[in-house]
XYZ file of C-alpha atoms in Angstrom:
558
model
C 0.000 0.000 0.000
C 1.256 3.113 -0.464
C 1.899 6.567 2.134
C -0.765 8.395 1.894
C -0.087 10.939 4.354
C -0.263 14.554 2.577
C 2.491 16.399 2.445
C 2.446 20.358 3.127
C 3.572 21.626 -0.349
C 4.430 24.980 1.263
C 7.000 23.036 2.911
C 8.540 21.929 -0.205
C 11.464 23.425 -1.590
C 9.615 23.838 -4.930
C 7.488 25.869 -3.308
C 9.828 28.060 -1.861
C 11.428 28.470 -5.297
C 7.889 29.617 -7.075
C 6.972 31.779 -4.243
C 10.656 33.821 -4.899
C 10.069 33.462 -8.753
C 6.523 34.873 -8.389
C 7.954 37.887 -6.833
C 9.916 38.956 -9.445
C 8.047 37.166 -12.734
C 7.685 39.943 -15.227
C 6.012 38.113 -17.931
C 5.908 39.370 -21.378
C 4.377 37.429 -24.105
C 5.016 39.283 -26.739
C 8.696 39.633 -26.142
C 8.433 35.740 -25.480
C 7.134 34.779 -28.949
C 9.591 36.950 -30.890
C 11.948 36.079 -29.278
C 11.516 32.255 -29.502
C 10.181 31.570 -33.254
C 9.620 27.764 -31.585
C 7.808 28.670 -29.016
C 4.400 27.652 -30.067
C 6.090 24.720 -31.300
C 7.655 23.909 -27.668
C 4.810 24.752 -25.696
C 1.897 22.506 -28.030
C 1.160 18.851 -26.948
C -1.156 16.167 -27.623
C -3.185 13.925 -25.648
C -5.223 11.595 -27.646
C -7.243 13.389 -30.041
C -7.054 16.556 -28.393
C -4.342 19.560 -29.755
C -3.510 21.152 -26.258
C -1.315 24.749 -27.618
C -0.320 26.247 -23.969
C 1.751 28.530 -25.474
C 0.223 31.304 -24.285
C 0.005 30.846 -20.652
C 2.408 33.059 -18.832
C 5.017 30.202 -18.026
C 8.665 29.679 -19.088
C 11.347 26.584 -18.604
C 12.248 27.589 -15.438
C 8.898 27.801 -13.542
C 7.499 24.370 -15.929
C 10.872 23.320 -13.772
C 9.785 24.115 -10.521
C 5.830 22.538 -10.862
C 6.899 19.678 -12.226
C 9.595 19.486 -9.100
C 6.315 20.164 -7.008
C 4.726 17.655 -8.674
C 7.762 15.417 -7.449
C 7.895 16.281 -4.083
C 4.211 16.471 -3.083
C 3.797 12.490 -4.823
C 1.290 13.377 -7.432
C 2.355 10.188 -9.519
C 2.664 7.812 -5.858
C -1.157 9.004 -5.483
C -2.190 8.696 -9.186
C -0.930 4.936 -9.155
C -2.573 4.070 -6.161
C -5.757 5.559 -7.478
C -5.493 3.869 -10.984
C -4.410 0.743 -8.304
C -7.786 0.823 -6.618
C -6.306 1.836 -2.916
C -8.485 4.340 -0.628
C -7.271 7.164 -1.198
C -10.533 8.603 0.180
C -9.694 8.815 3.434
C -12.759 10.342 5.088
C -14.978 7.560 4.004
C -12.147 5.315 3.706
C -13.337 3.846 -0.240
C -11.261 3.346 -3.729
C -11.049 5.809 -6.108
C -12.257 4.240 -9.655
C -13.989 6.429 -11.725
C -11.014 5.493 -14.285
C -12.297 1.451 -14.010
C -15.790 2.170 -15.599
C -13.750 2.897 -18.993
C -11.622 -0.101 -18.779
C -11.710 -2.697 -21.404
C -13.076 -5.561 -20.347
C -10.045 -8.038 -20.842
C -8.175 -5.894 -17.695
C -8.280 -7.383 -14.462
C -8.268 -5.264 -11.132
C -9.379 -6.788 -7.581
C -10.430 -4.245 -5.664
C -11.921 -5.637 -1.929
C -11.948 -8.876 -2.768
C -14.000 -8.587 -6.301
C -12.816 -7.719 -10.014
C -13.908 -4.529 -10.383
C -13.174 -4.397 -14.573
C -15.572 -7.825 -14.152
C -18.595 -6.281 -12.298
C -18.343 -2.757 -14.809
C -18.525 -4.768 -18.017
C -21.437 -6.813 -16.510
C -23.427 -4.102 -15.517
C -22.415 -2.670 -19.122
C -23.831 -5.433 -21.007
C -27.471 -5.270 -19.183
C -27.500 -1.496 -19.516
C -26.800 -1.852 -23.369
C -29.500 -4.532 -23.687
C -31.866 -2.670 -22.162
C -30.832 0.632 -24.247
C -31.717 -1.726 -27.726
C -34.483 -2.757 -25.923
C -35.844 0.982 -26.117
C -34.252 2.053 -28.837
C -35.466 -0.856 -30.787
C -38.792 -0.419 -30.027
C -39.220 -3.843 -28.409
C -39.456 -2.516 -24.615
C -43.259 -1.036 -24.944
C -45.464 0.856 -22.256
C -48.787 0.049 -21.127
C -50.451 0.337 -23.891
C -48.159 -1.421 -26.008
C -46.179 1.942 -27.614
C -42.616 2.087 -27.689
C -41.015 5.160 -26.110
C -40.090 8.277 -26.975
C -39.201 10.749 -24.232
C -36.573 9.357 -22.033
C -37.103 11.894 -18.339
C -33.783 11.741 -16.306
C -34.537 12.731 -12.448
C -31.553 13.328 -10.456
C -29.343 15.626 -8.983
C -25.591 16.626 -8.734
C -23.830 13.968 -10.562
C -26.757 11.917 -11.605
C -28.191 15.201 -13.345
C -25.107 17.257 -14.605
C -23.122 14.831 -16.231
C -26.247 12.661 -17.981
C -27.526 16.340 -19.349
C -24.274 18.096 -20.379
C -23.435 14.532 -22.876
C -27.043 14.320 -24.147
C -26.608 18.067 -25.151
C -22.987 17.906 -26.015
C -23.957 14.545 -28.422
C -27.135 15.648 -29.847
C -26.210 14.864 -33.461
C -25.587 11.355 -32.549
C -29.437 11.002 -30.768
C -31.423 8.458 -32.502
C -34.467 10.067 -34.226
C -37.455 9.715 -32.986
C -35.834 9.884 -29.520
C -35.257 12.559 -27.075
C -34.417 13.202 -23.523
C -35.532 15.567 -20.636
C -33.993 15.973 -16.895
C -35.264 17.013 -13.865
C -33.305 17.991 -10.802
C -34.442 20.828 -9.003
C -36.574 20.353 -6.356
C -38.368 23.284 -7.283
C -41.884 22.094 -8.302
C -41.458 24.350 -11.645
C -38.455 22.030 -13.172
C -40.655 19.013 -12.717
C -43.900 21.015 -14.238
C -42.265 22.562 -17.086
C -40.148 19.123 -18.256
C -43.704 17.096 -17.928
C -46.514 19.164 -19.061
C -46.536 18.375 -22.843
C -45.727 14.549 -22.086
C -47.489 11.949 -23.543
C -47.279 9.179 -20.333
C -48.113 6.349 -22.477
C -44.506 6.765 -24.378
C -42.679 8.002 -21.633
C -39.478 6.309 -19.591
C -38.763 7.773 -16.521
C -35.179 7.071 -15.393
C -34.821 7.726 -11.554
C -31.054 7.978 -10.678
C -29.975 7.634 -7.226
C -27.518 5.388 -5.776
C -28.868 5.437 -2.089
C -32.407 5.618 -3.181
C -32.759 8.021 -0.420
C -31.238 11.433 -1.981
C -34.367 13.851 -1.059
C -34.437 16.045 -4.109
C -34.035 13.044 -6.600
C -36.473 11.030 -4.398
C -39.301 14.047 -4.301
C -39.119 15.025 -8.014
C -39.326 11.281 -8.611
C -42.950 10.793 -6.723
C -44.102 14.296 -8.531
C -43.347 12.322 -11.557
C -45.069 9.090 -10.848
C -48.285 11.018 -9.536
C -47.619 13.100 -12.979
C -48.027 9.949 -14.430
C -50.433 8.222 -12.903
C -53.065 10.952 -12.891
C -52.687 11.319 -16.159
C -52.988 7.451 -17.434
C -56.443 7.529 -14.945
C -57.707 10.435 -17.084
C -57.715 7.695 -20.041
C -59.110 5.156 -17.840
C -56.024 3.288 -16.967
C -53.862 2.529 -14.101
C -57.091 2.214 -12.286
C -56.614 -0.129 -10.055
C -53.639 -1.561 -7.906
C -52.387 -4.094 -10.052
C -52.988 -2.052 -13.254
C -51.024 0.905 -11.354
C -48.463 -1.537 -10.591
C -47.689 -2.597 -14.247
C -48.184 0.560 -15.300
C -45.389 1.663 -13.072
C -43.060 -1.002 -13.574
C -43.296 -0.668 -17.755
C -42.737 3.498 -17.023
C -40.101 3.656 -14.389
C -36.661 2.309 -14.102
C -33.906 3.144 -11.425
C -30.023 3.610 -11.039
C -29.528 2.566 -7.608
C -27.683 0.125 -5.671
C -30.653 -0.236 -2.763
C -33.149 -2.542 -4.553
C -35.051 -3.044 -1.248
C -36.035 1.140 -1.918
C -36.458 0.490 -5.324
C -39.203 -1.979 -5.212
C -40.699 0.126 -2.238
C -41.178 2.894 -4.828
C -42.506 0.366 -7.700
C -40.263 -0.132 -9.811
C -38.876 -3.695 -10.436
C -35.453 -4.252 -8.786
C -34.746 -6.010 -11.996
C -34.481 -3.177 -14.012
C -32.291 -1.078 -11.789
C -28.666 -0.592 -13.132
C -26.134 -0.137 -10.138
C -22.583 1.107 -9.566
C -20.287 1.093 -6.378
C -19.536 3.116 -3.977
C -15.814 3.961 -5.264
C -17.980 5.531 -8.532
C -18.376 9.677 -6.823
C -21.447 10.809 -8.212
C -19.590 13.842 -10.312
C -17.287 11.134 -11.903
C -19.962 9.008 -12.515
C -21.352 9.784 -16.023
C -19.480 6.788 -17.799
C -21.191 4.388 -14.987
C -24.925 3.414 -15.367
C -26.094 6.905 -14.307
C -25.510 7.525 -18.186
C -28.188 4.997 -19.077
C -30.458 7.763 -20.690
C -26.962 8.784 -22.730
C -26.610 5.256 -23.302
C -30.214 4.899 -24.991
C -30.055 8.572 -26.698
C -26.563 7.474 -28.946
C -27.059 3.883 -28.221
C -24.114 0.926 -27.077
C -21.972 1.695 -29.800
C -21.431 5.158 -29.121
C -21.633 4.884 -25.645
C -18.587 2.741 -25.943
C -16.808 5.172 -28.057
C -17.798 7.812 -25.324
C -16.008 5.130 -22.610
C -13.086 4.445 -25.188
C -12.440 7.920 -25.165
C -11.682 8.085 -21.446
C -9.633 6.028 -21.464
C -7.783 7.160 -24.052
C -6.948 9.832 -21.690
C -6.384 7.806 -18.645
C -3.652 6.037 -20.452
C -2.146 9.748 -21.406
C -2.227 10.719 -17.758
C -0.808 7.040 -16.600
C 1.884 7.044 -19.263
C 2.898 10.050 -20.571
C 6.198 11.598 -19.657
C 6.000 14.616 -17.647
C 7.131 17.375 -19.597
C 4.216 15.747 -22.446
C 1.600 15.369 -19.823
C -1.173 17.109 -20.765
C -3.465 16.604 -17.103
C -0.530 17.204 -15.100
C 0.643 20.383 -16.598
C -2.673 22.139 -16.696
C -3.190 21.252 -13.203
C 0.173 22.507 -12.680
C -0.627 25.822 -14.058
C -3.617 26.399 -12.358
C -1.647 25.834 -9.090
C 0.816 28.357 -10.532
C -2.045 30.946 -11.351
C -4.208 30.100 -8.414
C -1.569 30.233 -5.310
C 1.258 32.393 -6.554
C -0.067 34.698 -9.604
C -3.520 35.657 -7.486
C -6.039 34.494 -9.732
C -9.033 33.762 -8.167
C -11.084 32.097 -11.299
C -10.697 29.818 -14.481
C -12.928 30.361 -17.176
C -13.805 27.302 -19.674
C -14.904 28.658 -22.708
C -16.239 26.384 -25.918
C -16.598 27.807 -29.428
C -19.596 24.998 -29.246
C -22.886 25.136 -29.176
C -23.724 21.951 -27.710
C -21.044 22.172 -25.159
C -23.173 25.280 -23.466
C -23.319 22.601 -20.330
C -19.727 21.825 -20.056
C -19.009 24.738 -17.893
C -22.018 23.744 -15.604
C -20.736 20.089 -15.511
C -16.642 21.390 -14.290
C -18.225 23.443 -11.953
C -19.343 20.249 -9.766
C -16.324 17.926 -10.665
C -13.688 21.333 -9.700
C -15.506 22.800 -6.727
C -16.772 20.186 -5.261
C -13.971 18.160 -5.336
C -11.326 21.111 -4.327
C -13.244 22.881 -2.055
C -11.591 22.123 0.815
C -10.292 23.988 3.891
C -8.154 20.395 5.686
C -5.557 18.315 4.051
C -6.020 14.694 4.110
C -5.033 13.848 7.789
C -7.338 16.666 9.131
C -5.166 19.254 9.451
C -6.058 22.436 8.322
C -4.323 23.973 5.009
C -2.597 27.335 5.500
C -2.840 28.135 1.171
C -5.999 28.899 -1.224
C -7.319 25.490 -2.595
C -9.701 25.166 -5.208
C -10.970 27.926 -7.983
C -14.011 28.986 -8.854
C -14.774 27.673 -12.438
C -17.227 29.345 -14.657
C -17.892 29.789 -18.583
C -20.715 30.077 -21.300
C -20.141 29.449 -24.854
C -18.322 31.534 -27.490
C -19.212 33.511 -28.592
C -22.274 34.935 -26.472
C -19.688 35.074 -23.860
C -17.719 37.982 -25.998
C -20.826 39.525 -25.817
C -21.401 39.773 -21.948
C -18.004 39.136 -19.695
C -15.107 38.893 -21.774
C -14.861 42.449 -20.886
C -13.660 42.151 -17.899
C -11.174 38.994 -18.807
C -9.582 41.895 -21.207
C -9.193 44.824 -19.670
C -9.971 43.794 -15.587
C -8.045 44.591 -12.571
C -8.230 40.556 -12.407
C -6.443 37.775 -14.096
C -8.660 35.199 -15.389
C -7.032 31.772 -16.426
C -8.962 30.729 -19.428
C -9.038 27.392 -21.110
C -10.595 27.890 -24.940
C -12.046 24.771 -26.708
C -12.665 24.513 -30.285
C -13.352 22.019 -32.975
C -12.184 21.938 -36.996
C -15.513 19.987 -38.205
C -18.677 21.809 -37.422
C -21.358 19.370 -36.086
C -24.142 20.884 -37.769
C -24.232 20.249 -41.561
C -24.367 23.932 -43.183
C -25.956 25.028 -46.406
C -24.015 25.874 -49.171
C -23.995 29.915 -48.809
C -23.579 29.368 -45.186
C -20.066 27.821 -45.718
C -18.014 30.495 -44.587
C -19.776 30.706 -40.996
C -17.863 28.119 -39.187
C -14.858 29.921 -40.210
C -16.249 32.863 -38.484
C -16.551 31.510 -35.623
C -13.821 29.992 -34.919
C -11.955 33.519 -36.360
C -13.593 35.117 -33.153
C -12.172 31.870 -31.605
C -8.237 32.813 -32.349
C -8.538 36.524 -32.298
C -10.002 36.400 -28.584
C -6.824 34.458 -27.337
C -4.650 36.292 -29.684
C -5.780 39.952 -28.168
C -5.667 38.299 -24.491
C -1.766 36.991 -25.053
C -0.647 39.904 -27.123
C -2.996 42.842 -25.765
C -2.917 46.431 -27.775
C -0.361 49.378 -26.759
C -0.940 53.034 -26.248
C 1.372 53.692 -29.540
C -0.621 50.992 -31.515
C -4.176 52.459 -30.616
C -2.110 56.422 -31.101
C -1.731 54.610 -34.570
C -5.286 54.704 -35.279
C -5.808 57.943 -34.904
C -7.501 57.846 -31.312
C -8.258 60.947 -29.412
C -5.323 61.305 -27.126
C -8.136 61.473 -23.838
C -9.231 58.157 -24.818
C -6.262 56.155 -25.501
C -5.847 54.213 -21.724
C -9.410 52.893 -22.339
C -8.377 51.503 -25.391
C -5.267 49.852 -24.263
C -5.204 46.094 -23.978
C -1.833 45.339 -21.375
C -2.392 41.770 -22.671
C -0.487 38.973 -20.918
C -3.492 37.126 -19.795
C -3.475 33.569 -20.094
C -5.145 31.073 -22.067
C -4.963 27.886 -23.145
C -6.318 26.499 -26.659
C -7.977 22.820 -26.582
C -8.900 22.342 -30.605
C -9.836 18.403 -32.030
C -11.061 17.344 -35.384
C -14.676 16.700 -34.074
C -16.792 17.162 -31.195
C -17.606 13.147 -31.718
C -18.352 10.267 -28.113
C -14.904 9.664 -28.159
C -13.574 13.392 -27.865
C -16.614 14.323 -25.341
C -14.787 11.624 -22.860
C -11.317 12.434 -23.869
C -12.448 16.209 -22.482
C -13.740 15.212 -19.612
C -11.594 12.509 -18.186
C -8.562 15.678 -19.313
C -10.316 17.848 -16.324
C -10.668 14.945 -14.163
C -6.955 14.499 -14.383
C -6.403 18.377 -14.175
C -8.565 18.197 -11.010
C -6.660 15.475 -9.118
C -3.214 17.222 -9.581
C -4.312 20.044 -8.028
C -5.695 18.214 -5.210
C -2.796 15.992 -4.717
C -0.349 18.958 -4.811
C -2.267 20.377 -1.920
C -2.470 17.365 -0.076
C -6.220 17.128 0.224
C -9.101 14.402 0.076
C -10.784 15.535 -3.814
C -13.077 12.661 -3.408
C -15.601 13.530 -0.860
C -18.591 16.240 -0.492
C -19.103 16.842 3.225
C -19.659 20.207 2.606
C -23.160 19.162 0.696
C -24.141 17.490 4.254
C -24.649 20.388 6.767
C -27.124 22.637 4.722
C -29.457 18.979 3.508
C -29.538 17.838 7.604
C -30.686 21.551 8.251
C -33.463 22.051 6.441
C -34.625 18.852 7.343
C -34.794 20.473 11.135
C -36.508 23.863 9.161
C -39.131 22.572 7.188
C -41.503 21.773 10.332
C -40.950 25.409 11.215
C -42.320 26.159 7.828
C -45.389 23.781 8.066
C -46.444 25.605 11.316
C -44.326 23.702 14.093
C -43.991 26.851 16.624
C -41.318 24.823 18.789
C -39.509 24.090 15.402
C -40.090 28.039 14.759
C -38.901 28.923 17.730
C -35.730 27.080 18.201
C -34.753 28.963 14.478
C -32.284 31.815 14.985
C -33.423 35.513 14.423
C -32.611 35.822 10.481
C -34.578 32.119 9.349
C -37.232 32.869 11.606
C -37.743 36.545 10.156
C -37.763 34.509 6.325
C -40.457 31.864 7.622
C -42.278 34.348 9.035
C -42.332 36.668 5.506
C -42.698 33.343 3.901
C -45.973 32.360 5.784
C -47.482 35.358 5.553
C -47.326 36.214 1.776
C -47.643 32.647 0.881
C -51.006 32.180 -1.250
């Protein structure tokens, strides 16, 4: 087994040596790339199908030097091999780490706790992928003998995010005639809106929730089923118990692990798909909790989506250092986030159907970095974690790029772009893709290389104008391009910030795999909502500011 005790990285001698290079880094792009014609040549690496150009982030060979030694001397590779290994390296609830197993092929062999965990994945696999023909084929019918054609994800977190960013990002690969809808907001308007216009009879409702118990997941899924059952009775069906009970167990499936819960709720425990408990819900996308992805582009692309993965996995296992493409974008953001100041990473795709990619990195970043102890408890005494955010190019030019110009603040920024457009375009339309992705290199071209006061003087501005139209440039970004946003690439991308996300957690010695933060707000408004329903003890025993809110609440509520 190996040491998992966390090391204090400002402790390290790397450390020391970025912390005294930070203080007197002058960086200068421009005077970088003239001066180094190979430059863009030296700084551009691959990683699968994915063209990585970090050219213009503001590092040289001396500080790549120094991460890579903190890389060294904080274990990152000791802690990637025990993950990829299957030890617990999360502590706190003392469980594997194998998000990277689910995209194994299945002639690999890992015992993890006494059971082949490559084994279990590829049989869950196969009767995931039988059921997806099953729907996709037409031969799994409802109650009245249709086959389906809405597929309605409910879950949360994990079981939400990841399920709805694919199915968006790999619309052109949905088979017609299909489509899917999630719910996850407990607010009752998410579960309205997504059913109103539903026919039941060819609707599959796909309840995802590994516990069974997760209240939001668990209280969208009953709005559904009385959704559905109220509106079969209006055709005079699911009128009676064992009617309901069919009707139910043609309409509903579950990803779960507690089939006792499952059956509770009606739904036969032989069409629930599980996964295990060293699957974290934000890495679990490529587990069953992609079954509606899985029926959308059906098993073979599904299996590209998995193949590309691990594609990546193998990049981050096997790839030399200086040519590892996880490691040295974690790196930098280490670099930006605890000596350079920044604050914020923006992911921004010149891609339509990657407008929920920046929702999706949100979860897997922040709620895997957010965290204030190291892994034996003790409290860190550096910044961990960033906040991520993003929307698509190029609405985002459009609202806060802005501020990523010409801001007092430096914001990291990660560009993504693709050389095939996904959407076929008509023949006078040709020249649009090329448009966009124009706006695509001139944003990260005017970010590296900025805009002086003699150049704008150039143009002919009025002298009292000139500082507002002065770019200082030097703000970093890296460009992600690949041929096609195809399955294959859409895993390659995420597994890449997977990666990215355990190097930073690893340099700063804390547990990335567990959520306790989620806990303390979901066990207190358990204790609130009798105070809401009228409880006056449970009112009472509120402090000042939640009482004030229940009382406005109660009061204006109609």
């Amino acid at each position: 087994m190996s040491d998992l005790t966390p090391i204090d990285p400002t402790m390290t001698p790397a450390w020391e040596a970025l912390d005294l290079r930070a203080d007197t880094f002058d960086p200068d792009l421009r005077e970088w790339f003239a001066a180094d014609p190979q430059r863009t040549q030296k700084w551009t690496l691959s990683a699968a199908d994915l063209y990585v150009d970090l050219s213009k982030n503001l590092i040289d060979e001396d500080v790549l030097d120094d991460l890579l030694a903190l890389a060294e001397q904080t274990n990152v590779a000791q802690l990637r091999d025990a993950m990829y290994a299957g030890e617990h390296i999360n502590v706190t609830e003392d469980r594997a780490v194998l998000h990277t197993a689910l995209r194994r092929p299945a002639t690999d062999t890992l015992m993890v706790d006494g059971q082949d965990a490559i084994a279990d994945v590829h049989a869950e696999l196969a009767k995931m992928y039988a059921f997806a023909e099953r729907v996709r084929s037409g031969e799994w019918v409802g109650i009245t003998g249709k086959p389906v054609e809405t597929v309605v994800n409910v879950g949360i977190g994990g079981s939400d995010l990841g399920p709805v960013m694919a199915y968006e990002a790999l619309a052109p690969y949905v088979q017609e005639g299909l489509k899917c809808r999630f719910i996850s907001n407990i607010d009752p308007t998410d579960a309205g809106e997504t059913t109103k216009d539903l026919d039941p009879e060819t609707t599959l409702v796909i309840v995802a929730s590994k516990t069974f118990t997760t209240l939001e997941t668990i209280t969208n899924a009953k709005v559904v089923r009385e959704w559905f059952l109220n509106a079969l009775r209006e055709r005079g069906l699911a009128t009676d118990e064992a009617s309901t009970a069919e009707a139910i167990s043609k309409h509903f499936v579950a990803v779960s692990t507690a089939l006792d819960k499952v059956a509770e709720f009606g739904i036969d425990p032989a069409n629930a798909f599980g996964f295990w408990n060293w699957v974290g819900g934000r890495y679990s996308v490529d587990s069953a909790v992609g079954t509606a992805l899985a029926i959308a582009i059906g098993p073979e692309g599904f299996a590209d989506f998995l193949a590309g993965f691990h594609a990546m996995d193998r990049h981050f296992a096997e790839a030399p250092a200086r040519e590892n493409v996880p490691l040295i974008m974690g790196l930098l953001n280490v670099w930006y986030g605890n000596f350079l100041g920044a604050d914020t990473h923006a992911v921004l795709p010149y891609s339509q159907y990657l407008h929920r990619f920046p929702a999706y990195l949100q979860q897997l970043t922040m709620e895997s970095n957010g965290k204030s102890v190291r892994r034996d408890g003790t409290p860190v005494t550096y910044d961990t974690g960033e906040v991520f955010w993003g929307e698509p190019g190029t609405n985002g030019q459009h609202a806060f790029y802005q501020l990523i110009h010409q801001g007092t603040r430096m914001v990291p920024a990660d560009f993504i772009a693709f050389a095939n457009p996904a959407w076929p375009l008509a023949d006078g339309d040709a020249d649009m893709h090329e448009l966009f992705l124009s706006n695509f290199l001139a944003q990260t071209k005017a970010l590296a290389f900025g805009k002086t006061s003699e150049e704008v003087r150039a143009e002919g501005t009025a002298e009292e104008i000139v500082s507002a139209r002065v770019f200082t440039g030097n703000r970093p970004t890296t460009s992600i391009m690949a041929p096609s946003l195809t399955p294959s690439v859409l895993g390659q991308l995420i597994a890449l910030y997977e990666h990215i996300t355990f190097v930073q957690g690893a340099v700063w010695g804390i547990d990335s795999f567990d959520q306790w933060g989620v806990e303390l707000g979901k066990v207190l408004a358990k204790q609130i909502m009798p105070a809401i329903e009228g409880d006056a003890a449970a009112l009472a025993a509120q402090d000042q500011s939640t009482r004030a809110l229940i009382e406005y609440y109660r009061k204006h509520r109609g």
